[in-house]
Structure formats: C-alpha cells, structure tokens
CSV table of C-alpha atoms and ligand atoms in Angstrom, one decimal:
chain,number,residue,atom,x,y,z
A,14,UNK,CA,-5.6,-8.4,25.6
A,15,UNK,CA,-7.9,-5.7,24.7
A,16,UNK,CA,-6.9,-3.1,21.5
A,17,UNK,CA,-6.2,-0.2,24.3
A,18,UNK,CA,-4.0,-2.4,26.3
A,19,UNK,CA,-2.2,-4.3,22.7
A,20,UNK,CA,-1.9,-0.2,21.9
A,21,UNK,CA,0.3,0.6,24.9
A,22,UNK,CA,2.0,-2.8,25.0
A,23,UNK,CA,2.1,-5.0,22.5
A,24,UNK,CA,5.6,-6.1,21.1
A,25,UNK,CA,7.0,-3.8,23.6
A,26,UNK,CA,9.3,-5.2,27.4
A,27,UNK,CA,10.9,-3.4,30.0
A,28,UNK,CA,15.0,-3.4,27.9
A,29,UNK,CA,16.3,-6.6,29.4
A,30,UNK,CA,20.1,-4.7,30.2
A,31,UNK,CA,18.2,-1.6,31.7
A,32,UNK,CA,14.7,-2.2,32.5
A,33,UNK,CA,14.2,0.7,30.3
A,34,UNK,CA,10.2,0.8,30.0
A,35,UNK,CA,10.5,2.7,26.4
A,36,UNK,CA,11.7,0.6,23.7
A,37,UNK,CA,14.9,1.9,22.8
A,38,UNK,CA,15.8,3.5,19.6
A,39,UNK,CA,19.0,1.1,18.8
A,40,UNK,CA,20.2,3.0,16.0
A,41,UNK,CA,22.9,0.7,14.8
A,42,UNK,CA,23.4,-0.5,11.3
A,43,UNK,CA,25.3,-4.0,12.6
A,44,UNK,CA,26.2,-6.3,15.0
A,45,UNK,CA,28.8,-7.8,16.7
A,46,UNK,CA,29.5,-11.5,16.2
A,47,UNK,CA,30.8,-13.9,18.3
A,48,UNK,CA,32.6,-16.6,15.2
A,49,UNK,CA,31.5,-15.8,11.9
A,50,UNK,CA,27.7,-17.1,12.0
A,51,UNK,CA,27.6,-17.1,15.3
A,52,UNK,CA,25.3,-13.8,16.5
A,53,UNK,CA,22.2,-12.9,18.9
A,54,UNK,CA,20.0,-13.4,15.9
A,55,UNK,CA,20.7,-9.8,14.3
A,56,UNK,CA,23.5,-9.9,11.6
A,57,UNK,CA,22.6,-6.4,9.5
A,58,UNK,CA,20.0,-4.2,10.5
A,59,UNK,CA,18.6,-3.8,7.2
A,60,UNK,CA,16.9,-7.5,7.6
A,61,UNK,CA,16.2,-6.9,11.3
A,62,UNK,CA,16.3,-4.6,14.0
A,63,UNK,CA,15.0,-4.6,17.6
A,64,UNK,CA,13.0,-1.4,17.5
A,65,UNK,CA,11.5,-1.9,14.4
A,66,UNK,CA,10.9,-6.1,15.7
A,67,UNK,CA,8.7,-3.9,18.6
A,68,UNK,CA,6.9,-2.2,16.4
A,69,UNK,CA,5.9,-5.1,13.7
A,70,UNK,CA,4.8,-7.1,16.5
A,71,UNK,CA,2.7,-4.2,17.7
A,72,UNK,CA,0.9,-3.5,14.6
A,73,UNK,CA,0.5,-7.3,13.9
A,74,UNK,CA,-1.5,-7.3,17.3
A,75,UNK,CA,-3.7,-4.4,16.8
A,76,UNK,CA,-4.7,-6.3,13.0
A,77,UNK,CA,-5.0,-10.1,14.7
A,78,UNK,CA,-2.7,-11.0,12.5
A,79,UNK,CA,0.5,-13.6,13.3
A,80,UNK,CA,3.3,-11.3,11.6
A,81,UNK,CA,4.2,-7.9,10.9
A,82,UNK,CA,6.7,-5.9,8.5
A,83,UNK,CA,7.7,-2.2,8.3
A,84,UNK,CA,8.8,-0.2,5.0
A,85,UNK,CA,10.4,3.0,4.6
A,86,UNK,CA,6.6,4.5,3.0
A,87,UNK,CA,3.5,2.6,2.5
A,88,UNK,CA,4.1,2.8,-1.4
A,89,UNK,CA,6.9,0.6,-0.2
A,90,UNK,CA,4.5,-1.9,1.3
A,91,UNK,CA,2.5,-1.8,-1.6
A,92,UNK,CA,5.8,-2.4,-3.9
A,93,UNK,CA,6.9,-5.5,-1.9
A,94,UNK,CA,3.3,-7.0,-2.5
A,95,UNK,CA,3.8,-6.4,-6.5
A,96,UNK,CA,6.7,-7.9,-6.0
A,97,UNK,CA,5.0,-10.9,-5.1
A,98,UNK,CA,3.8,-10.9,-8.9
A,99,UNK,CA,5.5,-12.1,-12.2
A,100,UNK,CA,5.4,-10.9,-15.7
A,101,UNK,CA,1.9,-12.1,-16.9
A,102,UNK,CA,0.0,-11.8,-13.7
A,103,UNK,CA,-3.3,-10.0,-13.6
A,104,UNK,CA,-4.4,-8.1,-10.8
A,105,UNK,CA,-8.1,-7.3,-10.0
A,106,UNK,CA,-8.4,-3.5,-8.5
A,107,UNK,CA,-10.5,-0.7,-7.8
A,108,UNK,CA,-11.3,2.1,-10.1
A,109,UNK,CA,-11.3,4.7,-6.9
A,110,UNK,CA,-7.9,4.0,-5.3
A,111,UNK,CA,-5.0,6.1,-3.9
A,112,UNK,CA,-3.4,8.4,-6.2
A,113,UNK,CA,0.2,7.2,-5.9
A,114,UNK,CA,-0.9,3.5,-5.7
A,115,UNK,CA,-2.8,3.8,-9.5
A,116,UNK,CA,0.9,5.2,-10.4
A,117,UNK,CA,3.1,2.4,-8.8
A,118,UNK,CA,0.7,0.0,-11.0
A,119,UNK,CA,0.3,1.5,-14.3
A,120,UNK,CA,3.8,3.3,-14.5
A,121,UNK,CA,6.1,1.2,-12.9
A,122,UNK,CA,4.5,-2.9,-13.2
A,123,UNK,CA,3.0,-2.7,-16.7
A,124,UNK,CA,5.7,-1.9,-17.4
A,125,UNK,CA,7.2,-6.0,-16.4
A,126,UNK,CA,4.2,-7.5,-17.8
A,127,UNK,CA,1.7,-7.2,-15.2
A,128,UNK,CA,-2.1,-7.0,-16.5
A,129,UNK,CA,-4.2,-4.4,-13.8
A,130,UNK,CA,-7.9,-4.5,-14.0
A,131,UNK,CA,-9.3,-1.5,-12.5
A,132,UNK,CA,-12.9,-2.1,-12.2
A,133,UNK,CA,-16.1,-1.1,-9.9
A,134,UNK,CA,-14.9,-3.9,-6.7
A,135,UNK,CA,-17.8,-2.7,-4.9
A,136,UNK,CA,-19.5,-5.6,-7.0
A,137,UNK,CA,-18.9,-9.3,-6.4
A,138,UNK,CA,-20.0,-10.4,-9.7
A,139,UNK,CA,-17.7,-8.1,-11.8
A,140,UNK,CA,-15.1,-9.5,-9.8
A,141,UNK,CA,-15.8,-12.5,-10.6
A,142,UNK,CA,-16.2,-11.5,-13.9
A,143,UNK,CA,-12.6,-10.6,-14.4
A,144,UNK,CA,-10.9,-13.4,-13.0
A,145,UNK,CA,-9.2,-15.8,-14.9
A,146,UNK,CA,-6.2,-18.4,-15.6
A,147,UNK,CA,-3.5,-15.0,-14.8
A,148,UNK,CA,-5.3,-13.4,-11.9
A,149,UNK,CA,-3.0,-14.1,-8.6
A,150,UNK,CA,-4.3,-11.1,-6.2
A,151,UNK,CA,-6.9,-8.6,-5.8
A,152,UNK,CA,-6.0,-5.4,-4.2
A,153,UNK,CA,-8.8,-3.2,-2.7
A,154,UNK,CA,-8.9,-0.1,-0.4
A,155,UNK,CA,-11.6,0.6,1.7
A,156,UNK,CA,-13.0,2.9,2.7
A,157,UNK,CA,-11.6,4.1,-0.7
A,158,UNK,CA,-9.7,7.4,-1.1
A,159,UNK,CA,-11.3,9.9,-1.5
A,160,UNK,CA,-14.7,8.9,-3.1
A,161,UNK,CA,-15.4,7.0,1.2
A,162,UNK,CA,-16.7,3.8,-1.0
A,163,UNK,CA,-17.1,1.1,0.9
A,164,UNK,CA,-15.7,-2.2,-0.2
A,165,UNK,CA,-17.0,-5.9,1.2
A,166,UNK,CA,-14.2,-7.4,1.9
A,167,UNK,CA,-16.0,-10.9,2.9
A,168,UNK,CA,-17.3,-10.9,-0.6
A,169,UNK,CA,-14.0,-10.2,-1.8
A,170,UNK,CA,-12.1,-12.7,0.1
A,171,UNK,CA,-14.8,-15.8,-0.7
A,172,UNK,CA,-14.1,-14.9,-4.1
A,173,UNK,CA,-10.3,-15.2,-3.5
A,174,UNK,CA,-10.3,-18.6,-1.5
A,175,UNK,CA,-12.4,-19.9,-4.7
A,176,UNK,CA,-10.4,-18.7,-7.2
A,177,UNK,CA,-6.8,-19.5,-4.9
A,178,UNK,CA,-5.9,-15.4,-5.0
A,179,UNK,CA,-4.4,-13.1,-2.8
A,180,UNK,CA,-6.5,-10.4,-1.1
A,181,UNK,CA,-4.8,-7.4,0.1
A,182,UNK,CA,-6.4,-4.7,1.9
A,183,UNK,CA,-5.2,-0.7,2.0
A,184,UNK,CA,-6.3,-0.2,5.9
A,185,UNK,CA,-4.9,3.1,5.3
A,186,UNK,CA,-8.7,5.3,6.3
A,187,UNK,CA,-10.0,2.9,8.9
A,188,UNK,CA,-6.6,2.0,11.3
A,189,UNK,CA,-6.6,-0.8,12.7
A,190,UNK,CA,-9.4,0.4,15.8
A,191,UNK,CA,-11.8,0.6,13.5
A,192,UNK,CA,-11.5,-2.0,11.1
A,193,UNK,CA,-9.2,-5.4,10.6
A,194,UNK,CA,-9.6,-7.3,7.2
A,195,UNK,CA,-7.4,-10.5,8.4
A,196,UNK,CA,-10.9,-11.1,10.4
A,197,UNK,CA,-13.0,-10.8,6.9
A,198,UNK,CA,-10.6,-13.5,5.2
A,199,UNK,CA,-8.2,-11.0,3.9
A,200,UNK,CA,-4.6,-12.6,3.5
A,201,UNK,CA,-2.7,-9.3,3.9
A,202,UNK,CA,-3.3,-5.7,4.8
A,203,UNK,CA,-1.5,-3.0,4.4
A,204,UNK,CA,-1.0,0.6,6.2
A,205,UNK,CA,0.3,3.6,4.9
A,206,UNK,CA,1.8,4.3,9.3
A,207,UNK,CA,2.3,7.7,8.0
A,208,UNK,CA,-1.0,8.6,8.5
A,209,UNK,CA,-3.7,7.1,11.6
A,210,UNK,CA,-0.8,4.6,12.8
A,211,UNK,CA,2.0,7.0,13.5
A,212,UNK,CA,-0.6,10.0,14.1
A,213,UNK,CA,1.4,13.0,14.0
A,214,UNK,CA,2.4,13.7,10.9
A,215,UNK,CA,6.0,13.7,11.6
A,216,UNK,CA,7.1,10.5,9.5
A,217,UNK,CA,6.8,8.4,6.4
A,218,UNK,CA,6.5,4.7,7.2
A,219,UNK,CA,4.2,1.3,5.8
A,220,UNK,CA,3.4,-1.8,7.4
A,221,UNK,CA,1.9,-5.0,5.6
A,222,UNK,CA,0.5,-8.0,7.9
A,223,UNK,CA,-0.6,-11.3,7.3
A,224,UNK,CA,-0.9,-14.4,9.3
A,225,UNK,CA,-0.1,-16.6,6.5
A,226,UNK,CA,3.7,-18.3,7.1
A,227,UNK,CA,4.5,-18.5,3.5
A,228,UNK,CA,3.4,-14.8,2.2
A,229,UNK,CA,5.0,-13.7,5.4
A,230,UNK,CA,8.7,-15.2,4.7
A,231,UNK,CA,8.4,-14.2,0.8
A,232,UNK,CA,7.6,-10.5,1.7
A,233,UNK,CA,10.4,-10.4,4.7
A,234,UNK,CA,12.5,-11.7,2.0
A,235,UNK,CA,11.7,-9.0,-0.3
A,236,UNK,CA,11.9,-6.1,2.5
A,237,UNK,CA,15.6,-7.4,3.0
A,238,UNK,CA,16.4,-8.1,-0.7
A,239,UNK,CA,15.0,-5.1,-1.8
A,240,UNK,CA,15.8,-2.7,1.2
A,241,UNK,CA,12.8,-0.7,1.7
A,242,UNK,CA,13.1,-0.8,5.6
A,243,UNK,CA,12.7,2.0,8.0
A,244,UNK,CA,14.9,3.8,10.6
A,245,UNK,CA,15.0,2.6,14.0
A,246,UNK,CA,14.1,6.4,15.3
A,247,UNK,CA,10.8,6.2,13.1
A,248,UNK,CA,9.8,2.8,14.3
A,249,UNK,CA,10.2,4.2,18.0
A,250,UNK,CA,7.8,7.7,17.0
A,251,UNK,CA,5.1,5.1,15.6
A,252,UNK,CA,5.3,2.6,18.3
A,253,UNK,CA,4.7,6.0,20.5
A,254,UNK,CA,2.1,7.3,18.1
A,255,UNK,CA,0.5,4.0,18.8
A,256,UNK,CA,0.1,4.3,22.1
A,257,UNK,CA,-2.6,6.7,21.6
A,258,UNK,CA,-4.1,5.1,18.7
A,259,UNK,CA,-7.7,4.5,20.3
A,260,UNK,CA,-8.2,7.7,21.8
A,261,UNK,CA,-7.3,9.5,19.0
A,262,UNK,CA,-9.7,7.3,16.5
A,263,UNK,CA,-12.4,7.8,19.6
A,264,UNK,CA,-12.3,11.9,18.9
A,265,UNK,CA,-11.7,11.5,14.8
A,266,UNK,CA,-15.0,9.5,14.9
A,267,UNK,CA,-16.9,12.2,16.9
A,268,UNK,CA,-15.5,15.3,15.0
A,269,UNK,CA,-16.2,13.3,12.0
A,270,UNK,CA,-19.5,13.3,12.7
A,271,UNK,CA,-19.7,16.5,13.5
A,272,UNK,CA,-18.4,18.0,10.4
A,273,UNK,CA,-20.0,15.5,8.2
A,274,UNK,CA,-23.7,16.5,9.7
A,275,UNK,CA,-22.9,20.2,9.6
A,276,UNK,CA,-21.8,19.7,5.3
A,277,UNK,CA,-24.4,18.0,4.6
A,278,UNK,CA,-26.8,20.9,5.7
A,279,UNK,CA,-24.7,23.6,3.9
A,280,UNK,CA,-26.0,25.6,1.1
A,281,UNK,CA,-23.0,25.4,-1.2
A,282,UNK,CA,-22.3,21.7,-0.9
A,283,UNK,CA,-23.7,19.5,-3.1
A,284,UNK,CA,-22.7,16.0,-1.9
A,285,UNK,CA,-20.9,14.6,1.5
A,286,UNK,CA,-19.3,11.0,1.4
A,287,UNK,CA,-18.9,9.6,4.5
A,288,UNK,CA,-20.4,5.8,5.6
A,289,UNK,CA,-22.0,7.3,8.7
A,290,UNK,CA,-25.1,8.5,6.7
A,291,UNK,CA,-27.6,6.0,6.6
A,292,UNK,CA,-28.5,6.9,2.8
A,293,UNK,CA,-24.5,6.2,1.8
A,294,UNK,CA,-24.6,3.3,-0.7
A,295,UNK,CA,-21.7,1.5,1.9
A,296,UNK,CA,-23.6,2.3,5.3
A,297,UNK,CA,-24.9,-1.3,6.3
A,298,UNK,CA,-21.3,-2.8,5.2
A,299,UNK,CA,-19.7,-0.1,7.1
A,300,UNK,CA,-21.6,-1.2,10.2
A,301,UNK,CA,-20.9,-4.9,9.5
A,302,UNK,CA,-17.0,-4.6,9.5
A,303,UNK,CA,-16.1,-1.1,10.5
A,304,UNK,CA,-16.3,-0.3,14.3
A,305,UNK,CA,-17.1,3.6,13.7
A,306,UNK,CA,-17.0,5.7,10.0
A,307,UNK,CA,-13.5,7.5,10.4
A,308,UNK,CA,-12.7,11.1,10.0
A,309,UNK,CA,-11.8,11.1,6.6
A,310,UNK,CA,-14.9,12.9,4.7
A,311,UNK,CA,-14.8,14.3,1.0
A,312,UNK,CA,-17.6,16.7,-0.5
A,313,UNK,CA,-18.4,18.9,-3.5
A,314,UNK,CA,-19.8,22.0,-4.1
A,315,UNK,CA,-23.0,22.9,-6.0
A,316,UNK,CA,-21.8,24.1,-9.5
A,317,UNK,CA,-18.7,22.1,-9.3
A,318,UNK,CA,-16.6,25.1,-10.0
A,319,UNK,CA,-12.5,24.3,-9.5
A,320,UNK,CA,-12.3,28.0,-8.4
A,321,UNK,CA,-14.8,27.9,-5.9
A,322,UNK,CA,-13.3,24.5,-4.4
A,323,UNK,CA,-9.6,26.3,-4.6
A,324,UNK,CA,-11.0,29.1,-2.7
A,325,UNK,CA,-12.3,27.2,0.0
A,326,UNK,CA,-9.2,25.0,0.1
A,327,UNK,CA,-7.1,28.2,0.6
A,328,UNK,CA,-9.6,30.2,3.0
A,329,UNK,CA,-9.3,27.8,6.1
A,330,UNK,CA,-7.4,28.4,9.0
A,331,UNK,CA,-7.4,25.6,11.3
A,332,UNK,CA,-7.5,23.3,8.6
A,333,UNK,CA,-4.2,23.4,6.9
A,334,UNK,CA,-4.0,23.2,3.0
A,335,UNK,CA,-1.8,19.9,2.6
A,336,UNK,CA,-1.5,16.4,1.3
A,337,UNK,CA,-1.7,13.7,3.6
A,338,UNK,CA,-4.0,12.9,6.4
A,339,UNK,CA,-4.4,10.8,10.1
A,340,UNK,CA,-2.6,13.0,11.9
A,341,UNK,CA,-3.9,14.7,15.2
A,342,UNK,CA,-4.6,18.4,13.3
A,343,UNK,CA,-7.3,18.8,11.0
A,344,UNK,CA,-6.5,19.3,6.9
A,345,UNK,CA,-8.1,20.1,3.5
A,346,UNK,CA,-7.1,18.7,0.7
A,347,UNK,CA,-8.4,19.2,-3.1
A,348,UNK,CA,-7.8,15.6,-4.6
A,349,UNK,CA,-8.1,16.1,-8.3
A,350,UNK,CA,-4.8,18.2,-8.3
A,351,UNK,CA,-2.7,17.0,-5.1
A,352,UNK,CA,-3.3,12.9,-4.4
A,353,UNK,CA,-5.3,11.9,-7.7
A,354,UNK,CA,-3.6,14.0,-10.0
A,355,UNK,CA,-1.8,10.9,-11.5
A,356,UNK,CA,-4.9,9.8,-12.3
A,357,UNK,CA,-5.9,11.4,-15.7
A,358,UNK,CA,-9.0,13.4,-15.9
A,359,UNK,CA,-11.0,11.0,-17.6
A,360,UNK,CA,-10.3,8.3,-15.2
A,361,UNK,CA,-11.0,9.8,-11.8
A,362,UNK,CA,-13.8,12.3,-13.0
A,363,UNK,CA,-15.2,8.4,-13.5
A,364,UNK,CA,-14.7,7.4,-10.2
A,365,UNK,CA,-16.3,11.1,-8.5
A,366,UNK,CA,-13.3,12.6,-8.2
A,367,UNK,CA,-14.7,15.9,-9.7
A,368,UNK,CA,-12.8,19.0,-9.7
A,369,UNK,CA,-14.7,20.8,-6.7
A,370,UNK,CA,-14.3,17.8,-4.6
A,371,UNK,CA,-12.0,18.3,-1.3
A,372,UNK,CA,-11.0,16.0,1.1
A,373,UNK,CA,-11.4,16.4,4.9
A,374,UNK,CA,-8.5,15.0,7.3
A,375,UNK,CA,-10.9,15.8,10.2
A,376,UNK,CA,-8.5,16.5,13.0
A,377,UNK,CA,-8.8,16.3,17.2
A,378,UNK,CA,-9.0,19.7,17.7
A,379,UNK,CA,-12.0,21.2,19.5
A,380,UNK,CA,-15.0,20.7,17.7
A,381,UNK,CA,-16.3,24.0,17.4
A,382,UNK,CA,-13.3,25.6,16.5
A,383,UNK,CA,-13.1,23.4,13.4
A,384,UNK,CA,-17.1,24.2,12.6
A,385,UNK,CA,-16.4,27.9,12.6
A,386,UNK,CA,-13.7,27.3,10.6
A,387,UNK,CA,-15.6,26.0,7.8
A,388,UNK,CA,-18.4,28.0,8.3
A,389,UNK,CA,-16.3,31.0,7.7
A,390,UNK,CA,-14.5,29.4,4.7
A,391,UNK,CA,-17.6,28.3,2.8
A,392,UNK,CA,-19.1,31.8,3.1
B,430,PLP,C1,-4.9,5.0,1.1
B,430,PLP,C2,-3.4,5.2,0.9
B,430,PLP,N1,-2.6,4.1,0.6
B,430,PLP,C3,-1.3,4.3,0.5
B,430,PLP,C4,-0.7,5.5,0.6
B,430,PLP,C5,0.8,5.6,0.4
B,430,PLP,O1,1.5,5.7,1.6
B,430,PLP,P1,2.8,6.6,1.9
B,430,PLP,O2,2.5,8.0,1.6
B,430,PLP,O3,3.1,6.3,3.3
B,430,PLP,O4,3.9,6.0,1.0
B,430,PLP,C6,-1.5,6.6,0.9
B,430,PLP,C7,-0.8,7.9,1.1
B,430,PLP,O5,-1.5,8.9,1.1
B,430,PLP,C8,-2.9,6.4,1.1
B,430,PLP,O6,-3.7,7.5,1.4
C-alpha cells in the first residue's frame, strides 16, 4: 500500500462483533478470562489494548518498520529507550536537541551513571571520534529543534553498524510523510504523536518503532514494566489524526514555503532556517532523505534584541503564542525561554538558539492570512 492508503487503513478492520468501520475506543482496564491463563490474548490493558494495537500497527506502517509502541508523551518514548541503557553507558548526541530531551539526559540519567556526549552530529568524524569501549546508542533529531539542522542519518547509522550501537531517530519535525530513518539504517525512531502524528493539538502521546525483534520485546517490556502507556480514547484521536496525515504535511510544506520565502526578504530578520533554501548547510541531505522541508521554520531578528523578539511573539494574531507545534493552526514560539529554556544560556546560545530567535509552527490555514499576519507583527 501506498502512505495515503497505510494513513486511512493501516492496523485498522471493520470491529469483528459489529462491523464497526472506526476502531473502537475499548476503554477497559481488564479482561475476562476464561481459567486462570486462559484469555483472548489481552490480560491487563496496561500491556496491551486493542485500540492502541490499531494504532502501533498504524504508525509502524507509515515508518516501514515491523513493530510499533505507544507512550503516555514522547518524553515517555524517549525514557523507555534510556532505559535500554545501564550505569556506565555513554551516549553520543546532538548539541541542538529538544529542550525537554537535554533535561531527561542530564537531570534524570547522569544521575544512574550514564555518560552523554553532546557534540556537533552533523559530522561523521566527531562521531566517530567519541565512540568508545561504553558507547551503546547514538541519539539524533533531525531536522533538529529549533536551529532546522539537518542530520545524515546514513552516516550515522554506518557508523553504528561498525561500532555495534543503537541509532535512534527523534522524527518529531519531519512525520513520517516526509521522512522515515528505519530506511537510512536507523534501528529505532521515535515520535513525539503529540504534534504532526496526532495533528490537532488535542493530546499528549509518543510512539517508538523499530523492526528489530529483540529491541522491540525489551522496549514492550519496559512500556509494561514501567507503565508509561496511553489511553485507549487518545490512541483512537491519533489513529483519526492520522488519517489526514498526508494532506495535512502536503499544505504545511506549501505554507512553509511560503513564509520561509517571505522572512527571508524581511527587513528585520536577520537569518531564516529552514532546509528548503538551497544556501542551508543541510539542503542537499534534506533532498536525499526528506520528501519535502516541513513547516517548522525558526529565524532571528537583526540586532538580536529579546524585546524586539517578545514583541513580535506577543503581536500575532493568527499565530498563537504557545509551546508545541504539528497541529493544523499556525504558532510562534520564542525557544530560549519556553522549549530550550532547560538548556542553560551558555549551551544553547552555542547551538543558535539566540535570544531573538522564534520558532514557526507554520499551520494550514490560508496562506495569506498567515502572511499578513506577520507582516503586521514585524512592523
Ligand atoms: C523534537 C521533540 N522531541 C520530543 C518531544 C517530547 O514530546 P512530548 O511533548 O510528546 O512528551 C518534543 C516536544 O516538544 C519535541 O519537539
């Protein structure tokens, strides 16, 4: 099957007691059993449950990958893959990654004796250059948040088949219709659903994937040891969101453009990232493993004055001043103090993350309506 036709039915027949066509929501927390041990294959929902069995398969189709599994949040995705990790491990990861993920590795696994490496990933050869005897994964994002780096994850995965390491991919920015890592030689990928996948900003979810059997029943097993699973009614909004999946990408892509051309012309910017201009650093890699460049774009202003970026940030209209991003309306976020601010200064000034930076969520509203929007914020 095609990704628009995996996007409307994949994981998903007619309810076999109904012929329901909509996957229902079976909001149940057990099951009944026949003898003790004796069941339909469901004992406790927290290990399994038919809607969210629906939607795992779903996503695992839309990545080409063999197996799915759903968390309560994409930081609990990331968690379980931590989790795959033992005191003394090292970890090889970017220096331009998501807020909240830089947090879950410095603040909560250093703390059990995991080693993190946050280094410039966009280069082979300082990968390489950090591997050794302890390293067991190497986690990258890409594109990145917010900096819209571009990451080769070929490179990255020869380099973990050499060295026998896990490579995990943050999907997050591209979804799955524009971009699937299993293809590249990546081992798992991950998905913050709460943003492209479930498309409407209406839930917090996270999905991992891999086709590999053995990573597969190690991270199942952590989901049901560790009980980060989601509600059935969330698994049935995101296996709706899904359905759209492709269209909406088709219209981020275009208004993405769109904005990104009309930035880059502006007076009071100083510098757009996004991979669709042929003079970004990541535009050829882009091409070779991204389908289109996204609607996620960041930029800052000329002077790099906080006040002037807070000022625009709370002058749109249509844009909406929030964290968060992937869903069908448009929003404007200012990085350095909502998803990076766990990142101290130092660290993400680094990486770009300068404080007049902002971050577009470019939405599918109409096209001009989000133009004159910033044209009327920027002044
Ligand atoms: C790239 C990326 N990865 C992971 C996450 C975490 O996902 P969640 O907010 O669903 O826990 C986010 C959230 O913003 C993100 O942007």
């Amino acid at each position: 099957m095609k990704f628009a036709t995996k996007a409307i039915h994949a994981g998903q027949e007619p309810d076999p007691t109904t012929g329901a066509i909509m996957t229902p929501i079976y909001q149940t927390s057990t099951y009944v059993q026949e003898a003790p041990g004796k069941n339909k294959g469901f004992a406790y929902a927290r290990g399994k449950n038919p809607t969210r069995i629906a939607l795992e398969k779903c996503i695992a189709a839309l990545e080409g990958a063999k197996y799915g599994i759903c968390f309560s949040s994409g930081m609990g995705a990331i968690d379980a893959v931590a989790k795959l990790l033992k005191p003394g491990d090292e970890v090889i990861t970017g220096d331009d990654l998501y807020g909240g993920t830089y947090r879950l590795f410095t603040k909560v696994y250093e703390n059990f004796g995991i080693k993190f490496h946050f280094i410039n990933v966009m280069d082979p050869a300082t990968i390489e250059q950090h591997v050794n005897k302890n390293t067991k994964l190497i986690w990258i994002e890409t594109p990145t948040n917010p900096m819209m780096n571009i990451v080769d994850i070929e490179a990255c995965s020869k380099i973990a088949k050499k060295h026998q390491l896990i490579l995990a991919v943050d999907n997050t920015f591209a979804s799955p219709y524009l971009q699937n890592p299993i293809e590249f030689g990546a081992d798992i990928v991950m998905h913050s659903v709460t943003k492209y996948l479930g498309g409407h900003s209406d839930l917090v979810m996270g999905a991992l994937v891999t086709s590999d059997d053995g990573l597969y029943e190690r991270l199942a097993f952590i989901l049901n040891s560790s009980g980060a699973n989601p509600g059935p009614q969330d698994c049935f909004l995101v296996l709706r969101g899904i359905k759209t999946l492709h269209v909406r990408m088709d219209r981020h892509c275009f208004n993405g453009r769109k904005v990104a051309e009309f930035l880059v012309t502006h007076p009071k910017v100083d510098k757009v990232n996004w991979p669709g201009f042929e003079n970004h650093p990541g535009h050829a890699l882009a091409k070779k493993q991204m389908k289109d460049f996204g609607g996620m774009i960041s930029f800052s202003l000329k002077g790099n004055k906080l006040e002037d970026a807070f000022k625009i940030a709370s002058s749109t209209q249509v844009f909406s001043l929030a964290e968060s991003l992937g869903g069908v309306e448009s929003l404007i976020g200012h990085p350095a103090s909502m998803t990076h601010a766990s990142i101290p200064a130092k660290e993400r000034e680094k990486a770009g993350v300068v404080d007049s930076l902002l971050r577009l969520s470019v939405g599918i509203e109409d096209i001009e309506d989000l133009l004159a929007d910033l044209r009327q914020a920027l002044g």
